[in-house]
Tab-separated table of C-alpha atoms in Angstrom:
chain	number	residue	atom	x	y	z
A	1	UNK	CA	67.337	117.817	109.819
A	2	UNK	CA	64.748	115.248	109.574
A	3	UNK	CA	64.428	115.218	105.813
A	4	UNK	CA	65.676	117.971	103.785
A	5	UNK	CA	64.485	121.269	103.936
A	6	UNK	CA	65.197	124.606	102.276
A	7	UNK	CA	68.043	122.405	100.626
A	8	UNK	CA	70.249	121.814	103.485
A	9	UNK	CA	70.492	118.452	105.667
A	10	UNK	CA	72.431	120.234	108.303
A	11	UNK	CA	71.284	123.710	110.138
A	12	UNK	CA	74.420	126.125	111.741
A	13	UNK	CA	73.808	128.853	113.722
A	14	UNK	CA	75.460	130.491	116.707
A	15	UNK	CA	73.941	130.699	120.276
A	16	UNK	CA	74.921	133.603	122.719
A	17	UNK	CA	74.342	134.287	125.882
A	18	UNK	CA	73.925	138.094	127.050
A	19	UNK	CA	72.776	139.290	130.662
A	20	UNK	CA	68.908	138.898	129.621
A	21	UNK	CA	68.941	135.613	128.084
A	22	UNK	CA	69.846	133.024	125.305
A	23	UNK	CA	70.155	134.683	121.353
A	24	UNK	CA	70.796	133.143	118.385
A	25	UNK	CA	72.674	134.167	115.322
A	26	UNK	CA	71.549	132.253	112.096
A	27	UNK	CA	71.629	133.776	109.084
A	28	UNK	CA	71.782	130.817	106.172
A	29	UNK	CA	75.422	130.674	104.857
A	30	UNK	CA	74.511	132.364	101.417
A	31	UNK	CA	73.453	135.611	102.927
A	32	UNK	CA	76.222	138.447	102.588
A	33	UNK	CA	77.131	140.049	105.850
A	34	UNK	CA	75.228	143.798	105.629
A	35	UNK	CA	71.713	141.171	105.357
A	36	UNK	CA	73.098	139.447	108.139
A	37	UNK	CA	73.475	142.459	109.902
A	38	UNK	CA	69.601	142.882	110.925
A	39	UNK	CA	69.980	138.874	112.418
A	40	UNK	CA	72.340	140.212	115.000
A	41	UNK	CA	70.311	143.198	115.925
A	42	UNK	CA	67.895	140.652	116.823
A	43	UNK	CA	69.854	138.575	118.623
A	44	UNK	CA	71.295	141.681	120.066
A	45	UNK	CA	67.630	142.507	121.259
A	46	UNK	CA	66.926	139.128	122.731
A	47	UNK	CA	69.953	138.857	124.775
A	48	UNK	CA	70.690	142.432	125.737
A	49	UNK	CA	67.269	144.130	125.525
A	50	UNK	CA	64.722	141.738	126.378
A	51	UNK	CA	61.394	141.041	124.522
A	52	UNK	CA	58.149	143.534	124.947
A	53	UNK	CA	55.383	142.987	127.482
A	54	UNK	CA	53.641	139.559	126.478
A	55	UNK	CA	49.719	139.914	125.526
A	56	UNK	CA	49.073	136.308	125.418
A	57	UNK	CA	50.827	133.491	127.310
A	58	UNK	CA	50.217	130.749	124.745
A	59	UNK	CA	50.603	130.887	120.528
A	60	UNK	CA	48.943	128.463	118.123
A	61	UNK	CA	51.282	126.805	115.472
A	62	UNK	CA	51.145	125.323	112.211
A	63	UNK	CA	52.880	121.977	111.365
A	64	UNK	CA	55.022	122.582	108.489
A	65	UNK	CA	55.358	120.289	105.774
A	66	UNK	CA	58.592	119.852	103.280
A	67	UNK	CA	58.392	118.810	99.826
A	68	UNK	CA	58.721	115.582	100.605
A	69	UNK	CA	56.635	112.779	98.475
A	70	UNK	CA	53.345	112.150	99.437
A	71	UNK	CA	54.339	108.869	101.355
A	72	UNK	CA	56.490	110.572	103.432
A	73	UNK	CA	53.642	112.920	104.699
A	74	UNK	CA	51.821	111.036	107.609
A	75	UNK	CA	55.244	110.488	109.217
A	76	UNK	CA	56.767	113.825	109.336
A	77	UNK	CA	53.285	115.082	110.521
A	78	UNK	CA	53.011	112.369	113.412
A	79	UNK	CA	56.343	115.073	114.726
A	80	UNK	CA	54.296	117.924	115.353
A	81	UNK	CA	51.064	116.306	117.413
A	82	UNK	CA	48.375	117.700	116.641
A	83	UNK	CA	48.022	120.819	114.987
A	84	UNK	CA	45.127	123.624	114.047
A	85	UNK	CA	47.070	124.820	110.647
A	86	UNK	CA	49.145	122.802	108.081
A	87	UNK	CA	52.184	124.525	105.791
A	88	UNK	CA	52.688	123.175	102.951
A	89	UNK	CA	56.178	123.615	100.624
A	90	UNK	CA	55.338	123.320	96.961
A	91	UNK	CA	57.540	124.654	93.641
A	92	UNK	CA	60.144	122.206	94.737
A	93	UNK	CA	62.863	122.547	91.802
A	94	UNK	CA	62.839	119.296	89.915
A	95	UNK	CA	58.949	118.904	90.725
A	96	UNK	CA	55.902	119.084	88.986
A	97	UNK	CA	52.960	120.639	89.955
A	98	UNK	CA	51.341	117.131	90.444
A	99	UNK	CA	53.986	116.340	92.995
A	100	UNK	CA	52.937	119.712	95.340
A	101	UNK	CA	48.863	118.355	94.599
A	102	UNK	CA	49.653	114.671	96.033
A	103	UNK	CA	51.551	116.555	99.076
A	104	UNK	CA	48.599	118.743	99.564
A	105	UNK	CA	46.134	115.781	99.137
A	106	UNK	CA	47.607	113.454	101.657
A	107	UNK	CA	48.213	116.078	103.922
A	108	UNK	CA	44.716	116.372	104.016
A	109	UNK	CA	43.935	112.793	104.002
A	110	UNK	CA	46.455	112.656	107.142
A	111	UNK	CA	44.849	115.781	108.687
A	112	UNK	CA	41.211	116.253	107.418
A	113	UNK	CA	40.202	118.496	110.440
A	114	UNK	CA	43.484	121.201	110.095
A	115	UNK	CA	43.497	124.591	107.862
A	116	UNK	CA	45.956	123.668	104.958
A	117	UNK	CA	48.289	126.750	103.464
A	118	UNK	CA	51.101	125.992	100.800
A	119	UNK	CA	54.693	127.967	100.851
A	120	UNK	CA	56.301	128.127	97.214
A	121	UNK	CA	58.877	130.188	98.591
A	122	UNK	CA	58.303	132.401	94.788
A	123	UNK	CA	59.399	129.296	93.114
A	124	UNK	CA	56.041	129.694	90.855
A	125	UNK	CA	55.503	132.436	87.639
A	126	UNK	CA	52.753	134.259	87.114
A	127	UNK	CA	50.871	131.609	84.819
A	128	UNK	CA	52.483	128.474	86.426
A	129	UNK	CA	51.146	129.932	89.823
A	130	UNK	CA	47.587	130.521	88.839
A	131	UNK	CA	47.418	127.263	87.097
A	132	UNK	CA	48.233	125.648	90.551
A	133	UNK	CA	46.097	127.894	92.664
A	134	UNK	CA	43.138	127.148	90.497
A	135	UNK	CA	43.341	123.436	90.805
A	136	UNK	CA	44.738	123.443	94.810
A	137	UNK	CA	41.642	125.632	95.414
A	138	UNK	CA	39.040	123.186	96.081
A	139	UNK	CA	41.408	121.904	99.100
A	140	UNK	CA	39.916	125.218	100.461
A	141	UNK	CA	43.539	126.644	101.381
A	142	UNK	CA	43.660	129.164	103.713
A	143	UNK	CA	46.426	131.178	101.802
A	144	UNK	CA	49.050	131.128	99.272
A	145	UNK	CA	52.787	132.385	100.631
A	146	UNK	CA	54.732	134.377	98.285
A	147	UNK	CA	53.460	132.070	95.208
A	148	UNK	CA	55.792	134.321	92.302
A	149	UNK	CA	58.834	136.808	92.733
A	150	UNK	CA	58.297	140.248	93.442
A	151	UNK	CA	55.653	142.613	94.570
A	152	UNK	CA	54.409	143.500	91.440
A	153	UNK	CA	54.047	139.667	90.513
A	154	UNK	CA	52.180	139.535	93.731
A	155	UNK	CA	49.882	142.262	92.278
A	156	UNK	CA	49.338	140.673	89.215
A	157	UNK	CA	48.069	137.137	90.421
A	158	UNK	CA	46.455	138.592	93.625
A	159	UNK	CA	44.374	140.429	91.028
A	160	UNK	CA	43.964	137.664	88.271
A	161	UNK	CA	42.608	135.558	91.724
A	162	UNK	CA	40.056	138.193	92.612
A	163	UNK	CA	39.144	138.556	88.845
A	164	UNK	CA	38.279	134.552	88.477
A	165	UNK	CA	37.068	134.547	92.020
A	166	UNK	CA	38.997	132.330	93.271
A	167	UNK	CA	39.141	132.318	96.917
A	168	UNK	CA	42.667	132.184	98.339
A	169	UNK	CA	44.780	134.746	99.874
A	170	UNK	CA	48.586	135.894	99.033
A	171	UNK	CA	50.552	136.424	101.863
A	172	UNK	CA	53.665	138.294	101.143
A	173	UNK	CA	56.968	136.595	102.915
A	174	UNK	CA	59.897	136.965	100.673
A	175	UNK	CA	58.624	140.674	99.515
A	176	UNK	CA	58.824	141.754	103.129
A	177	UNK	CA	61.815	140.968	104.299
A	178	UNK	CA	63.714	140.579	101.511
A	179	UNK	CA	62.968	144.072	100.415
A	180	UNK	CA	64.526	147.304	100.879
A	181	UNK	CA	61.613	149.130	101.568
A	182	UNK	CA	59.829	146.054	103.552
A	183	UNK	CA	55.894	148.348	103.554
A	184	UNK	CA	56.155	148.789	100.100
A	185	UNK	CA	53.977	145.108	99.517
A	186	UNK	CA	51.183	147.018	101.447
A	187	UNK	CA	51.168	150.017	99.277
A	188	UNK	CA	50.975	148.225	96.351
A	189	UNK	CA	47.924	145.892	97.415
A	190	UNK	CA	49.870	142.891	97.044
A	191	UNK	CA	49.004	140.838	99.416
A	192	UNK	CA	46.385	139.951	102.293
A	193	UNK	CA	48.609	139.213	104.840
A	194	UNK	CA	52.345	139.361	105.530
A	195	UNK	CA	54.552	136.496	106.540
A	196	UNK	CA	57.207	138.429	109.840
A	197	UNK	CA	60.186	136.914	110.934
A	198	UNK	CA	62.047	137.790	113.713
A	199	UNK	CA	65.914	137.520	113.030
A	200	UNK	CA	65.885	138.720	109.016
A	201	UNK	CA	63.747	142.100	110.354
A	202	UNK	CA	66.201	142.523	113.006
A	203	UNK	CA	64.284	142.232	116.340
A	204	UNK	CA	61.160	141.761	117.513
A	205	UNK	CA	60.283	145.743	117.860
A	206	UNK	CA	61.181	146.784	114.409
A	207	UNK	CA	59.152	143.688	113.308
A	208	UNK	CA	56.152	145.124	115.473
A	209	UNK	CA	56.184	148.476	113.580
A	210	UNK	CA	56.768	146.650	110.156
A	211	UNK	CA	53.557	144.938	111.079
A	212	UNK	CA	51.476	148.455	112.300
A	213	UNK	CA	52.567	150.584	109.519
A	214	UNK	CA	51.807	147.864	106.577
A	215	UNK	CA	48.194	147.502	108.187
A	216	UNK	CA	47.904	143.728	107.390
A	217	UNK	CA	46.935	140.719	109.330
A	218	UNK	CA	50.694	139.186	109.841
A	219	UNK	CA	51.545	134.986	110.428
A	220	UNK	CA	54.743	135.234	112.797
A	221	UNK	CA	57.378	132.100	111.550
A	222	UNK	CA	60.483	131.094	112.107
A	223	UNK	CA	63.893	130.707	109.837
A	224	UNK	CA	64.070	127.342	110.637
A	225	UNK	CA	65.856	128.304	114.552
A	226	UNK	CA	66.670	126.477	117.309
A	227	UNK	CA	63.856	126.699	120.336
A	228	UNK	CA	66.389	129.777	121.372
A	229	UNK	CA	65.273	131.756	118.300
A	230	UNK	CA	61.673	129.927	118.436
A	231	UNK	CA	61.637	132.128	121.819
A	232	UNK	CA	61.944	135.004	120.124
A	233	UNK	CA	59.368	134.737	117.506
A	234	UNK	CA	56.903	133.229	120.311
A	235	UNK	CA	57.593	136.959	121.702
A	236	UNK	CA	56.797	138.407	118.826
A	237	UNK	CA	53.352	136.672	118.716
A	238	UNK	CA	52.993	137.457	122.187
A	239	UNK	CA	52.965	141.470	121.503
A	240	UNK	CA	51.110	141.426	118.837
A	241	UNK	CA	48.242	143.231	119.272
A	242	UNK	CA	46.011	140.720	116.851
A	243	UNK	CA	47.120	137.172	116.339
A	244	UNK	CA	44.552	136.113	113.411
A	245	UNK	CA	46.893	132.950	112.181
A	246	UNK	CA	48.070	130.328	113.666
A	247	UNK	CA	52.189	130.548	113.408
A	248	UNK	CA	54.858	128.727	111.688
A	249	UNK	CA	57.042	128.683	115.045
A	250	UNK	CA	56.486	124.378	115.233
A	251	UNK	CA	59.839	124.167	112.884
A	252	UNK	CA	61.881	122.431	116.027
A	253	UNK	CA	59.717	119.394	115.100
A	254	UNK	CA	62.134	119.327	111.944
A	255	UNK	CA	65.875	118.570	113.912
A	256	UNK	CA	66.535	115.481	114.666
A	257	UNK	CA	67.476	116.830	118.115
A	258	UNK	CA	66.916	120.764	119.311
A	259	UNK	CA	69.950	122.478	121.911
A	260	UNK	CA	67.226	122.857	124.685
A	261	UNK	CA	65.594	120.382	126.802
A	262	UNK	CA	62.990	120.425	126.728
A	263	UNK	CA	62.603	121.887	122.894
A	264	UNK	CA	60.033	124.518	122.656
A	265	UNK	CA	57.322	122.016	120.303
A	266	UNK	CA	53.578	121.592	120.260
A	267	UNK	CA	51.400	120.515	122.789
A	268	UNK	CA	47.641	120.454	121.325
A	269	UNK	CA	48.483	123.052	118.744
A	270	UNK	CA	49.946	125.202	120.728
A	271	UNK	CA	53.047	126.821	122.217
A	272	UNK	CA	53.486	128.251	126.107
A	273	UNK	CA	55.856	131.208	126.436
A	274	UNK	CA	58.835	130.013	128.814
A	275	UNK	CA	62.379	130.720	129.094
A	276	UNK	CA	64.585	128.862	126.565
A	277	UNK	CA	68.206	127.741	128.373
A	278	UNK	CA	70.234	125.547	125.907
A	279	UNK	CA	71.766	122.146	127.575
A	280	UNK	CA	75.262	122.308	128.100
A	281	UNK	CA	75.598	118.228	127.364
A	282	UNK	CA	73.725	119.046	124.069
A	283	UNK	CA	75.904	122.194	123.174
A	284	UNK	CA	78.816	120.109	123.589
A	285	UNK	CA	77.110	117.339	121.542
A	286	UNK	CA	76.192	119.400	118.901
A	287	UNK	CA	79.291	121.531	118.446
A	288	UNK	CA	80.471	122.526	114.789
A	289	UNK	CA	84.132	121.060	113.781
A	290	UNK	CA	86.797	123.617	114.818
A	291	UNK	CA	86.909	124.793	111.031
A	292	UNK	CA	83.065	125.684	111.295
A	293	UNK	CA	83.835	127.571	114.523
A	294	UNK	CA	86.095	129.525	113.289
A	295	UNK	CA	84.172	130.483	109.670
A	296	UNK	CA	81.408	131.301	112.170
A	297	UNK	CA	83.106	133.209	114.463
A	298	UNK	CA	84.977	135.679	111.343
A	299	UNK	CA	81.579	135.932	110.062
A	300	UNK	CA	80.115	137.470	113.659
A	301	UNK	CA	82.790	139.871	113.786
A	302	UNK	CA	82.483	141.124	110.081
A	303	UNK	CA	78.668	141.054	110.567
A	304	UNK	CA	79.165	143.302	113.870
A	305	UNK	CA	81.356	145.745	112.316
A	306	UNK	CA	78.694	146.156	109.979
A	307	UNK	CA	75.931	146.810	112.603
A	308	UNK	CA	78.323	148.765	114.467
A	309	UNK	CA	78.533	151.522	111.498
A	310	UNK	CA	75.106	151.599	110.811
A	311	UNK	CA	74.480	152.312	114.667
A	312	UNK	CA	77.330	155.499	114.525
């Protein structure tokens, strides 16, 4: 990684190659295998199944920010070119609220013409969150991604926000996927928009029909993938059949160095749909220690026992 991000230096993941393309396999080493399960069914998708009929040929992108200090900001931005849409990370453990306002400021400073949205990945509660939304508002954010825990937390300051009239949406990111019952955020009017990812929904279909049965505007992003996975998620906001938000697919723009040449990044704010083949200099380059291999490769086949009896 280019600076930390999400807490880790170093991103692992596992590319495979089935008869329709490239797939990745990435779930973050803390997830236990039956969440990893719905990862593989997506990479299963990509490389066996293929990706639904494309509605648009090119996807807008956000630049994504990390909760880095404010000095850092113009740097890390200069990465992504230029951008319509700005995400922000805020609620940084061991930060203050001040810290995420600098961020936000000089990220406007650095980009006064782009659409600014903060992430706080539900590292805010209730009160802590509507203090910061009250005093971020006047940078006119766009919306506010899964600010506190939970969906009824959601409820709660989505409310207390309409009640004060303060104008910022919730999108729900966390309380989608991480959720048993991933529509339930849409019943409960807790949120204006929901955050999709590809891999943690397991594939690109199931995330379409998470999308039309919740009924809410959705912002397709990544989990921080290679441009293999990015191609999946571009597919994603390819089919959709509304594309309201730009996307947080720019996240190559993080790695020091991506597996495909060229990496699937920004040009003018924007993304082209194209075929993703990793390069076998840079595979070789970038291959885990034999240890890592292996603890990757026991992991796959627990993970695909597990899809395999949910399947039967």
């Amino acid at each position: 990684m280019r600076t930390r991000f999400r807490g880790i230096d170093l991103r692992e993941t596992v590319l495979l190659q089935g008869p329709l393309g490239w797939a990745e396999f990435g779930p973050f080493a803390e997830y236990q295998d039956d969440e990893s399960a719905l990862w593989l069914a997506a990479a299963i998708e990509a490389g066996w199944q293929g990706f639904p009929t494309a509605l648009r040929n090119s996807i807008p992108v956000n630049a994504t920010m990390p909760a880095v200090p404010a000095d850092q900001v113009p740097e890390i931005l200069a990465a992504f070119g230029e951008v319509p849409a700005v995400k922000i990370k805020v609620a940084e453990v061991g930060q203050s609220l001040q810290d995420d306002i600098d961020r936000v400021a000089a990220v406007r400073q650095a980009a006064p013409e782009a659409v600014l949205r903060i992430d706080a990945n539900a590292g805010w509660q209730l009160q802590t969150a509507l203090e910061a939304l009250r005093r971020l508002a006047d940078f006119g954010l766009e919306y506010a991604e899964q600010p506190v825990p939970g969906i009824e937390g959601l409820a709660s300051l989505r409310a207390a926000l309409l009640a004060e009239q303060i104008p910022i949406r919730i999108a729900a990111d966390e309380s989608v996927r991480k959720e048993s019952d991933p529509l339930a955020v849409a019943r409960a009017a807790a949120a204006d928009l929901i955050v999709v990812k590809v891999a943690p929904l397991g594939g690109v279909r199931r995330a379409l029909e998470i999308v039309r049965e919740a009924g809410l505007p959705a912002v397709v992003s990544s989990a921080l993938d290679t441009s293999v996975g990015i191609r999946a998620g571009l597919a994603l906001a390819a089919a959709l059949p509304e594309l309201p938000f730009a996307c947080g697919l720019g996240t190559v723009a993080l790695f020091e160095q991506d597996v495909c040449a060229p990496a699937l990044l920004p040009r003018a704010g924007e993304i082209e749909l194209s075929e993703t083949v990793p390069d076998p200099e840079l595979l070789q380059k970038y291959r885990l220690p034999e240890d890592r291999v292996r603890w990757w490769e026991a992991r796959l086949r627990r993970v695909h026992a597990q899809l395999s009896q949910r399947v039967m």
